[in-house]
Short mmCIF file of C-alpha atoms and ligand atoms in Angstrom, two decimals:
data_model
loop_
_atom_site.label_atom_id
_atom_site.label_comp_id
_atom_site.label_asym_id
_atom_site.label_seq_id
_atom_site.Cartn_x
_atom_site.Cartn_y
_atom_site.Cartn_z
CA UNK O 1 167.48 75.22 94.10
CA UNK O 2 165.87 71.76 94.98
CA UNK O 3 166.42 69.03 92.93
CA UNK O 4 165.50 66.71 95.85
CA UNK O 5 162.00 66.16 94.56
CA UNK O 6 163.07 64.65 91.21
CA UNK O 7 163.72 60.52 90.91
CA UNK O 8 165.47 59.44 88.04
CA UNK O 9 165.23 55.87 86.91
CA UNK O 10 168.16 54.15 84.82
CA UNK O 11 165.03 53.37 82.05
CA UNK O 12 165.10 57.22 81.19
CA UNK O 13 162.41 58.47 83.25
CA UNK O 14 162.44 61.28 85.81
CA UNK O 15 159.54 61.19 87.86
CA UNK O 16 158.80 64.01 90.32
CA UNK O 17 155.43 64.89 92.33
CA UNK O 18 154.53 68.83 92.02
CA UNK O 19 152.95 70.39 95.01
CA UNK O 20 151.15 73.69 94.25
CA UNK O 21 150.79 75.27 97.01
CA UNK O 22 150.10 78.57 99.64
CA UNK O 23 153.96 79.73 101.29
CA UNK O 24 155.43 82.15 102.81
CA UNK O 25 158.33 83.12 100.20
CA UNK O 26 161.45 84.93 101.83
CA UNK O 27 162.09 86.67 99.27
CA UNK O 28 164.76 89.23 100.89
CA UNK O 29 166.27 88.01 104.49
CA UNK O 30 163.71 88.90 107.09
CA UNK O 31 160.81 89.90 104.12
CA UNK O 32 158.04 87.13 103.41
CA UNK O 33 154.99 87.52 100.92
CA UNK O 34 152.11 85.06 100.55
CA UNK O 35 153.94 83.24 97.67
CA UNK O 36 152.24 80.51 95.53
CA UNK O 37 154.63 77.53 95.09
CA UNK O 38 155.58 74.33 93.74
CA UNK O 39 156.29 72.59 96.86
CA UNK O 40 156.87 75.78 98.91
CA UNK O 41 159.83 77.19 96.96
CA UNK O 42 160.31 79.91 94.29
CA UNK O 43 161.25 79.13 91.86
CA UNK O 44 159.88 74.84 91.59
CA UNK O 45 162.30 72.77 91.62
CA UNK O 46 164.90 72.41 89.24
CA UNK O 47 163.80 69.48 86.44
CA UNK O 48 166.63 67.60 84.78
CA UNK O 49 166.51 64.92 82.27
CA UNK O 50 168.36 64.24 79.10
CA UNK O 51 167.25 64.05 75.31
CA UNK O 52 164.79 61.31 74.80
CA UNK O 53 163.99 60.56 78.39
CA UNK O 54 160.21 60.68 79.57
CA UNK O 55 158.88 63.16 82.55
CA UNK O 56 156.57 62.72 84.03
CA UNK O 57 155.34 64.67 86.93
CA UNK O 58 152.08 64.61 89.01
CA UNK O 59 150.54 67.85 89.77
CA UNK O 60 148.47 68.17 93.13
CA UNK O 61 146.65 71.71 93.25
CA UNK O 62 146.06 72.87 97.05
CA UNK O 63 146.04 76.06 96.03
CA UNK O 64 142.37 78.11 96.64
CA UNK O 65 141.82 78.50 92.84
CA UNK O 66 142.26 76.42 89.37
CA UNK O 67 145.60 75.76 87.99
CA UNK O 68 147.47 74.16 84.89
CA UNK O 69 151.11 73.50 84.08
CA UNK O 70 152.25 74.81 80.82
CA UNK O 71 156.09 73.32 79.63
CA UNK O 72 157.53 76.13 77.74
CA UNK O 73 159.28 74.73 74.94
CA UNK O 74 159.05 71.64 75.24
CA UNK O 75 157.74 69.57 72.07
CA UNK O 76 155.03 67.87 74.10
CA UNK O 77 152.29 66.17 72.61
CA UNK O 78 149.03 68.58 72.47
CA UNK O 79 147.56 66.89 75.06
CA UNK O 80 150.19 67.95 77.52
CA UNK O 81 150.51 71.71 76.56
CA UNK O 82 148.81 72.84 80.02
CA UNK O 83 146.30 75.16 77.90
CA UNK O 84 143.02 75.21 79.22
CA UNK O 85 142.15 73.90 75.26
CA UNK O 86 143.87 71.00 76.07
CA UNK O 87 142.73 70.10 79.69
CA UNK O 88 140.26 71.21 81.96
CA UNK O 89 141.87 73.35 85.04
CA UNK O 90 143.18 71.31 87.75
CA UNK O 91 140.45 72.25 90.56
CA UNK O 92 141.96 73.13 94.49
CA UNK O 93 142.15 69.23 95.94
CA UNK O 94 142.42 67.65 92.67
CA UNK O 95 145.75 66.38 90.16
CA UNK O 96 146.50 65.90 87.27
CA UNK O 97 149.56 63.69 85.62
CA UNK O 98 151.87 64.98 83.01
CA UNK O 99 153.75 62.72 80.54
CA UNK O 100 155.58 63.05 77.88
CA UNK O 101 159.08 62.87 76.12
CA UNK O 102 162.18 65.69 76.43
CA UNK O 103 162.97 65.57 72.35
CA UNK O 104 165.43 68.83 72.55
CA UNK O 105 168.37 69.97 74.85
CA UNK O 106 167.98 72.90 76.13
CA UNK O 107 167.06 75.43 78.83
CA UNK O 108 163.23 75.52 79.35
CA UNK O 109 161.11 76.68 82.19
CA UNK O 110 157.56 75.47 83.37
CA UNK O 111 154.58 77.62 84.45
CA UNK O 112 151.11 78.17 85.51
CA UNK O 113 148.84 78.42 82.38
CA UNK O 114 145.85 79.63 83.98
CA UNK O 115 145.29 83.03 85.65
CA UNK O 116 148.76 83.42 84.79
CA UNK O 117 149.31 87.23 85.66
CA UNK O 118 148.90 86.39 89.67
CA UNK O 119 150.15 82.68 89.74
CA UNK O 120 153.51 83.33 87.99
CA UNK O 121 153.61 86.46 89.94
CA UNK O 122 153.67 85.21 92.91
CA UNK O 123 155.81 81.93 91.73
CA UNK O 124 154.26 79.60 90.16
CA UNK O 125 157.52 78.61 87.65
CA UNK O 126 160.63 76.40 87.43
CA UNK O 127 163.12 75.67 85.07
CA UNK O 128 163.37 72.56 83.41
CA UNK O 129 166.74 71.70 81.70
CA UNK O 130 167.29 68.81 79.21
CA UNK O 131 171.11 67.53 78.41
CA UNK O 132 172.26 66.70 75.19
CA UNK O 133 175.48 64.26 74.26
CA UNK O 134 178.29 66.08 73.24
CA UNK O 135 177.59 69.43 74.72
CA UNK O 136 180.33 71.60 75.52
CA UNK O 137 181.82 71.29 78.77
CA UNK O 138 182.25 73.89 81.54
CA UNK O 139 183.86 74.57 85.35
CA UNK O 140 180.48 75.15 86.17
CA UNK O 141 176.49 75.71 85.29
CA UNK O 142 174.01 77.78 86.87
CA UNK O 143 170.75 78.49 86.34
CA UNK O 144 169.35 82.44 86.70
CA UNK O 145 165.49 82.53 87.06
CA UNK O 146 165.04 86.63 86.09
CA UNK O 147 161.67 87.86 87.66
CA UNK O 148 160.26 90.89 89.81
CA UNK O 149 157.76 91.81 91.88
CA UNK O 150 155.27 94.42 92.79
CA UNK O 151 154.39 95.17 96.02
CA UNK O 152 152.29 97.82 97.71
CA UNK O 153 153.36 99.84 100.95
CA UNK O 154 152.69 97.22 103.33
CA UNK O 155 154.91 95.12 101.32
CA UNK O 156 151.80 92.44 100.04
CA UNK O 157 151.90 91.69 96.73
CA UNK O 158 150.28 94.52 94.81
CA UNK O 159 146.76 93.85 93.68
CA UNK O 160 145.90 92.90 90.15
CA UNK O 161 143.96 93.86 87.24
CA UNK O 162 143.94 97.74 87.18
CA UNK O 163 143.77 99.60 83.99
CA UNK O 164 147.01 100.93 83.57
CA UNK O 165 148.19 96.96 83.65
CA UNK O 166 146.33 95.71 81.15
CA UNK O 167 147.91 98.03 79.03
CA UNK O 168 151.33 98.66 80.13
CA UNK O 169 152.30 95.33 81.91
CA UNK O 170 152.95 94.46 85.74
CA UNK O 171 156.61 95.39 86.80
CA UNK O 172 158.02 95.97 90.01
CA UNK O 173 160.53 97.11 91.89
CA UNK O 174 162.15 94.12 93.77
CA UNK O 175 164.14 92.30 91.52
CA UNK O 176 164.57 88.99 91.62
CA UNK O 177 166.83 86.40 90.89
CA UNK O 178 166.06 82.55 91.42
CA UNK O 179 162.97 84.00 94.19
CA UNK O 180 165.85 86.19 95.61
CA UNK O 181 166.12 90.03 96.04
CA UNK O 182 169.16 91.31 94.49
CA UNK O 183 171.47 88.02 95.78
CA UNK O 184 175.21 88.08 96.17
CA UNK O 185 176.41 85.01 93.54
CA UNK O 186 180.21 83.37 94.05
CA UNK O 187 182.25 82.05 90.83
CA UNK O 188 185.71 80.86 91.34
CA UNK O 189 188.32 82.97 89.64
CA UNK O 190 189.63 81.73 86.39
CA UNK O 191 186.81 79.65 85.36
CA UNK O 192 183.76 79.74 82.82
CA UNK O 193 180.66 78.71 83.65
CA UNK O 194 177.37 77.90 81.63
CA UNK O 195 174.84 80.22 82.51
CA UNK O 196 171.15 79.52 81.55
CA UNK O 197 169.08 82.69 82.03
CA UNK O 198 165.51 82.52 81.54
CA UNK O 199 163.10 85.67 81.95
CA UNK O 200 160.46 84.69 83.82
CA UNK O 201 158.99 88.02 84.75
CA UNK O 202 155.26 89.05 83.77
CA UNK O 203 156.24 91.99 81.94
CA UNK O 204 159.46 93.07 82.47
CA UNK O 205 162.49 93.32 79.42
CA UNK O 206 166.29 92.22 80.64
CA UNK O 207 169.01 94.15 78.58
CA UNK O 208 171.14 91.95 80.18
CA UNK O 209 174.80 92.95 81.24
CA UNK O 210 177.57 91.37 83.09
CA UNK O 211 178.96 94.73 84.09
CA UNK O 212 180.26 95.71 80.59
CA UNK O 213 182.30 92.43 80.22
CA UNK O 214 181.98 90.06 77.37
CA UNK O 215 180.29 86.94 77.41
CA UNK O 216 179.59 84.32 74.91
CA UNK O 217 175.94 84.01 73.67
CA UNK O 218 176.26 79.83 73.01
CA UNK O 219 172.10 78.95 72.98
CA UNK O 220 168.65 80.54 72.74
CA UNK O 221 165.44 79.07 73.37
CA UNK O 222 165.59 75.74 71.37
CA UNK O 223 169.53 75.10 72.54
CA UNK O 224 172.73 75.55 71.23
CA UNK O 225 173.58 78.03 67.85
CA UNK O 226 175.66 76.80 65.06
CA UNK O 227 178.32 78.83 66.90
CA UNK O 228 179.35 81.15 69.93
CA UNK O 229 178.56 84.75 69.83
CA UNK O 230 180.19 87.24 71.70
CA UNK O 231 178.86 90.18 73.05
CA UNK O 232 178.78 92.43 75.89
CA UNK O 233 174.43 92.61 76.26
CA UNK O 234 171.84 90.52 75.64
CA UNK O 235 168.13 91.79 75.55
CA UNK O 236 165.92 89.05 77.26
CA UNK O 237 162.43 89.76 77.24
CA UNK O 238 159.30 87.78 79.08
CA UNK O 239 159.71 83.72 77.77
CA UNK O 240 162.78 83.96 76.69
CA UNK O 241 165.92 82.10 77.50
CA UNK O 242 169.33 82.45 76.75
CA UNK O 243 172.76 80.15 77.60
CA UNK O 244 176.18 82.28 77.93
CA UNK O 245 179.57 81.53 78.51
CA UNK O 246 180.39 83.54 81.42
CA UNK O 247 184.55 84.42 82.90
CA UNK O 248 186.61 84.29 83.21
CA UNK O 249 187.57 86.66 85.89
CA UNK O 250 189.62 88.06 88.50
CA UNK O 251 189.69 87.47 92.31
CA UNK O 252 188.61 90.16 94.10
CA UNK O 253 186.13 91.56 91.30
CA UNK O 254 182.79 92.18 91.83
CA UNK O 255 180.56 92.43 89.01
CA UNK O 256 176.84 93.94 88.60
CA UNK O 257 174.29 91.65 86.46
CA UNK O 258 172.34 94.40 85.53
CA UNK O 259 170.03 95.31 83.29
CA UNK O 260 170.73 98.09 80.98
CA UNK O 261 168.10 101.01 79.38
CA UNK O 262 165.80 99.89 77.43
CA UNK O 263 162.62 101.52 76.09
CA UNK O 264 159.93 98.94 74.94
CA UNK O 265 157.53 101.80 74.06
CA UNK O 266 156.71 102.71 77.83
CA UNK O 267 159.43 104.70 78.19
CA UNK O 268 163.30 104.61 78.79
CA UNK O 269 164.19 102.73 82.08
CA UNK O 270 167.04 103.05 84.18
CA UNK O 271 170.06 100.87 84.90
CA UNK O 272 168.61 97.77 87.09
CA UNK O 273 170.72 95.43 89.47
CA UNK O 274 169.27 91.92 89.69
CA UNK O 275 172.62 90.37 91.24
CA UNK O 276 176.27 91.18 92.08
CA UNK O 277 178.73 88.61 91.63
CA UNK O 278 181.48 88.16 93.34
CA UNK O 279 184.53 86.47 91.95
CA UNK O 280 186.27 83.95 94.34
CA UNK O 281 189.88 82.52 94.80
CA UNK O 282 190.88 81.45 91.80
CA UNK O 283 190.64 77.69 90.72
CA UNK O 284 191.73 75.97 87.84
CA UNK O 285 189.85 75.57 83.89
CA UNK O 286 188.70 72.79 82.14
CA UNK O 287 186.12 74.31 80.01
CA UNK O 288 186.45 73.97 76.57
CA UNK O 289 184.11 75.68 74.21
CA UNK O 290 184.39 74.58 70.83
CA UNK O 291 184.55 77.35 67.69
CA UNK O 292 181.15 75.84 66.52
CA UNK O 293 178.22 73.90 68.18
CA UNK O 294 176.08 71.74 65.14
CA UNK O 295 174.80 72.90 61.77
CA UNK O 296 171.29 74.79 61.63
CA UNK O 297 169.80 74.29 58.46
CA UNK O 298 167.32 77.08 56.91
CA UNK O 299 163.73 76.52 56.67
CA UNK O 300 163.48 79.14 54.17
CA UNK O 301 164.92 82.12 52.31
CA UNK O 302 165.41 85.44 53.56
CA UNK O 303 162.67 86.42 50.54
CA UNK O 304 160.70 83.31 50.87
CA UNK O 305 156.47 84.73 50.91
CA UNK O 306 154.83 84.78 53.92
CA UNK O 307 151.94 82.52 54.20
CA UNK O 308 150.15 84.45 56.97
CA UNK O 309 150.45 87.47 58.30
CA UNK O 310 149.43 88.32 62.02
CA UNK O 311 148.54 91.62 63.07
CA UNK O 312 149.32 92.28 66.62
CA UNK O 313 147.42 95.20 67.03
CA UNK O 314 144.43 93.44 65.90
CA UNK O 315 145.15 90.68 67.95
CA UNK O 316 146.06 92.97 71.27
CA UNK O 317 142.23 94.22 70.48
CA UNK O 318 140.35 91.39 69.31
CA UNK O 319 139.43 89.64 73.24
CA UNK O 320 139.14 86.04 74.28
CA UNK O 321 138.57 83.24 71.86
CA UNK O 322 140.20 84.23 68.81
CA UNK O 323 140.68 81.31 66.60
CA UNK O 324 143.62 81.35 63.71
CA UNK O 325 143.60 79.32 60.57
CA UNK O 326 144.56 75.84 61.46
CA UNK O 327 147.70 74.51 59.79
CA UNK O 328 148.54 70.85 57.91
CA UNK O 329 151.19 68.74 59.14
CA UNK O 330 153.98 69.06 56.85
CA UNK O 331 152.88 72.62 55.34
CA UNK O 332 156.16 75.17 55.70
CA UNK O 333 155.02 78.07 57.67
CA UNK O 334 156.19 81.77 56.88
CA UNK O 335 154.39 84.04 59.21
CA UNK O 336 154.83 87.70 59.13
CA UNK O 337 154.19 89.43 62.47
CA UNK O 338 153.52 92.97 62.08
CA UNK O 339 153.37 95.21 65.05
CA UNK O 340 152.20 98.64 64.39
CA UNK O 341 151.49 99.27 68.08
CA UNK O 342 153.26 101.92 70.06
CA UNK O 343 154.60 98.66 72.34
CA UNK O 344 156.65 95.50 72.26
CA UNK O 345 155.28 92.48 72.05
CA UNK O 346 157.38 89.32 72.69
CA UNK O 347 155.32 86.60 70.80
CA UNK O 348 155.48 83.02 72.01
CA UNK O 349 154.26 79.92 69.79
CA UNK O 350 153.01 77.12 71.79
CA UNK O 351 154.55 73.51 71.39
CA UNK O 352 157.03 74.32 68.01
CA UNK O 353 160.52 76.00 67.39
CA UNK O 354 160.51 78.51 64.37
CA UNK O 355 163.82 80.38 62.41
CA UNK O 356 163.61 84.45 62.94
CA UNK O 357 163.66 84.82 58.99
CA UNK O 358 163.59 89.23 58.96
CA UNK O 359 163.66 91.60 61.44
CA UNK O 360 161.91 94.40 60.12
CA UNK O 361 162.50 93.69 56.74
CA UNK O 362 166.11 92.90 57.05
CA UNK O 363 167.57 89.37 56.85
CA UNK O 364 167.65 88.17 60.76
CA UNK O 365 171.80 88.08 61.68
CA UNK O 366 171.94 84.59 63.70
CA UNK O 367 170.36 81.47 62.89
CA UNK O 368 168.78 80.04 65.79
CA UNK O 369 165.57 77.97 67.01
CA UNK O 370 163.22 80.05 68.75
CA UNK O 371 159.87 80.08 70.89
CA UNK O 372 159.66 83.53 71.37
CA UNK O 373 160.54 86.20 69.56
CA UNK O 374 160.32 89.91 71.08
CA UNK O 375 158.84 92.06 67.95
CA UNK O 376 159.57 95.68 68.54
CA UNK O 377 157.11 98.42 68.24
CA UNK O 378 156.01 99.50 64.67
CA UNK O 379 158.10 96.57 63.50
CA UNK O 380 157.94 93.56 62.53
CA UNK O 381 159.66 90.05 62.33
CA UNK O 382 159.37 86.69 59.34
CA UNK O 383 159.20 83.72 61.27
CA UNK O 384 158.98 79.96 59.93
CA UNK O 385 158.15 76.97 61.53
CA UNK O 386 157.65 73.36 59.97
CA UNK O 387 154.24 71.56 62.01
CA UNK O 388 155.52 67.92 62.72
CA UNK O 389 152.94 65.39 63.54
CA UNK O 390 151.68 66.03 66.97
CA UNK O 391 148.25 67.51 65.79
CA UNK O 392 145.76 69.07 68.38
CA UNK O 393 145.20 72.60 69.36
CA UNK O 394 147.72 75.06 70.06
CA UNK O 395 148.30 78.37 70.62
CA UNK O 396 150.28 82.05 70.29
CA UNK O 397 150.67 84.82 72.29
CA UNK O 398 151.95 87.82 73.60
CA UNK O 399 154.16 86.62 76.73
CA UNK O 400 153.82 90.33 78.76
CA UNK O 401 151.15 87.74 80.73
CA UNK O 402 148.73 90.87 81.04
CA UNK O 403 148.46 91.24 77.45
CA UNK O 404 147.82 87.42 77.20
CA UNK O 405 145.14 88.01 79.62
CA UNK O 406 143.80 90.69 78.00
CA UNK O 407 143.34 88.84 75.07
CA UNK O 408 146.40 88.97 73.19
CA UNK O 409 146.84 85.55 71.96
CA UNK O 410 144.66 82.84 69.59
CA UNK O 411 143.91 78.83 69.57
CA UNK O 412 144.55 77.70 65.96
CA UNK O 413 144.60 73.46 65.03
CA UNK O 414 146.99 71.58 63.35
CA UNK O 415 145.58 68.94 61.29
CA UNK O 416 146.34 65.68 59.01
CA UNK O 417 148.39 66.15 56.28
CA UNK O 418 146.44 65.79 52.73
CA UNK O 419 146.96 62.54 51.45
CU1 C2O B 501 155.30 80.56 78.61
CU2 C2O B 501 151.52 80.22 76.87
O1 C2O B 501 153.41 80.45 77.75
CU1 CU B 502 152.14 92.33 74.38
#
């Protein structure tokens, strides 16, 4: 990835100028599509700053229609959100300058906000990682951009908008990691590295496995847990992000990242290889992952009453423009989200980290701060959330981008507190 782009001053500001732009994107040696681009690479370069500095990052638009940058997960003022609420689209020849402060560490990834279903598609997304003191430490960090494409048989980027789509999703069959078909990755034997995975794909769910081998879960989307979690899968759907703890392993091995069967209500897939990895000569560790990370505490009780309760169904159905119930700076929020339809829906709020209270009626197992939360058909999930002071419009919704275009998702305000 190209980190070229990005100045960092000693004051705490990273300062970077984002191209969007018409490229041909090799996606697969020899095989080029018509990619869109922030300055001609997919994924955008890779942003790095660390807690409390400012970014701030000037947008030119060459592309031939409208577009917005939306920072997922970031705690930006309203302003900055990238919703067309919040700004009017950045027109072809025009830019537009994006400030603001990186609160939380974490892995985070920045997209197109307007006609997402085509500009993400054809990659319009980066990652954007923010360092926190007293991390843990690893041999190594990389960062896996999950994505795929759909193309028809003269290999062009599919068209968009039919009918089966809007309903289903857009997946396709090249699988990508970081813009790449299916690469070849290298780790030196012996050694654990920090991988940040992000799922940047339009539609498509990640049941993520490292061939069968445990890994340590050590952060979702709003950074680190209270403590390391080890598993052998990890189910990653559109939005999401997830940090593991990855080796060590053996020279010689190679490994399949692949993901596994999964049936989000459009029937089971198949087993799906995104990367192999390929475990070098061996080199020597100095990771050291401590037993636990920092102390969540609980916004609520498992039991606590919901305050609201969104129906996705109705809001899969009811078009553009819905408008939610604004909320009061200060006022707990307990939000049921019930999904009675036959599909998942992962559900993203805009601009504030929230607690997975219940899945389904049962207490959630980890404590974590989340963006997005997949809610699995005729299901549902507790979620609360505390508004801080940044009042303005925001938004939810569904992160399968063809649902959000559809309709799936509503502005709502937050507003003064009562005094
Ligand atoms: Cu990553 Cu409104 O979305
Ligand atoms: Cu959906």
């Amino acid at each position: 990835m190209n980190t070229s782009a990005q100045r960092r001053s000693e004051a705490g500001s990273v300062t970077l100028e984002l191209d969007a732009r018409e490229a041909e994107w090799e996606f697969a040696p020899g095989q080029t599509i018509r990619g869109f681009t922030y300055n001609g690479h997919v994924p955008g370069p890779l942003i790095e700053a660390n807690v409390g500095d400012t970014v701030q990052v000037r947008l030119t638009n060459n592309l031939p229609q409208a577009t917005t940058i939306h920072w997922h997960g970031i705690r930006v003022p309203a302003e900055m959100d990238g919703t067309e609420a919040v700004q009017p689209p950045v027109e072809p020849g025009e830019t537009f300058e994006y400030q603001f402060v990186v609160p939380d560490a974490g892995t985070f990834w920045y997209h197109s906000h307007t006609n997402e279903t085509e500009q993400l598609e054809r990659g319009l997304y980066g990652a954007l990682i923010v360092r926190g003191s007293g991390e843990p430490s690893f041999d190594g960090e990389r960062v896996l951009l999950l994505d795929d494409l759909k193309l028809d048989a003269d290999g062009e980027v599919a068209p968009f908008g039919d009918e089966h789509e809007h309903h289903a999703g857009r997946e396709g069959d090249v699988r990508l990691v970081n813009g790449r078909q299916e690469p070849e990755l290298e780790i030196p034997g012996g050694t654990i590295e920090r991988w940040r995975v992000v799922n940047a794909a339009n539609t498509r769910f990640v049941r993520l496995s490292i061939d069968g081998r445990s890994f340590m879960i050590i952060g979702t989307d709003g950074g680190l847990l209270p403590e390391p979690l080890s598993a052998t899968e990890a189910l990653v759907t559109p939005g999401e992000r997830i940090d593991l703890a990855v080796g060590p392993f053996e020279e010689g091995e190679r490994l399949a990242i692949e993901a596994l069967p999964y049936d989000r209500g459009k029937g089971e897939t198949g087993r799906e290889r995104f990367a192999t990895l390929r475990v070098g000569p061996a080199a020597a560790s100095q990771a050291r992952i401590p037993a636990t990370f920092r102390q969540i505490e609980p916004l609520v009780a498992a039991d606590a009453e919901p305050t609201r309760t969104i129906d996705l169904k109705a809001l899969m159905h009811g078009g553009h423009h819905q408008r939610a119930d604004p909320v009061r700076v200060g006022d707990l929020q307990v939000w049921d989200l019930v999904n009675e339809t036959g599909q998942d829906h992962p559900f993203h709020l805009h601009g504030f980290f929230f607690q997975i209270v219940q899945e389904d009626g049962e207490p959630a197992p980890v404590l974590a701060w989340k963006d997005t939360v997949n809610v699995p058909r005729k299901s549902s999930a507790r979620i609360a959330w505390l508004p801080d002071d940044r009042q303005g419009e925001w938004m939810y919704h569904c992160h399968i981008l063809e649902h959000h275009a559809m309709g799936m998702m509503a502005h709502f305000e937050v507003v003064p507190e009562h005094r």
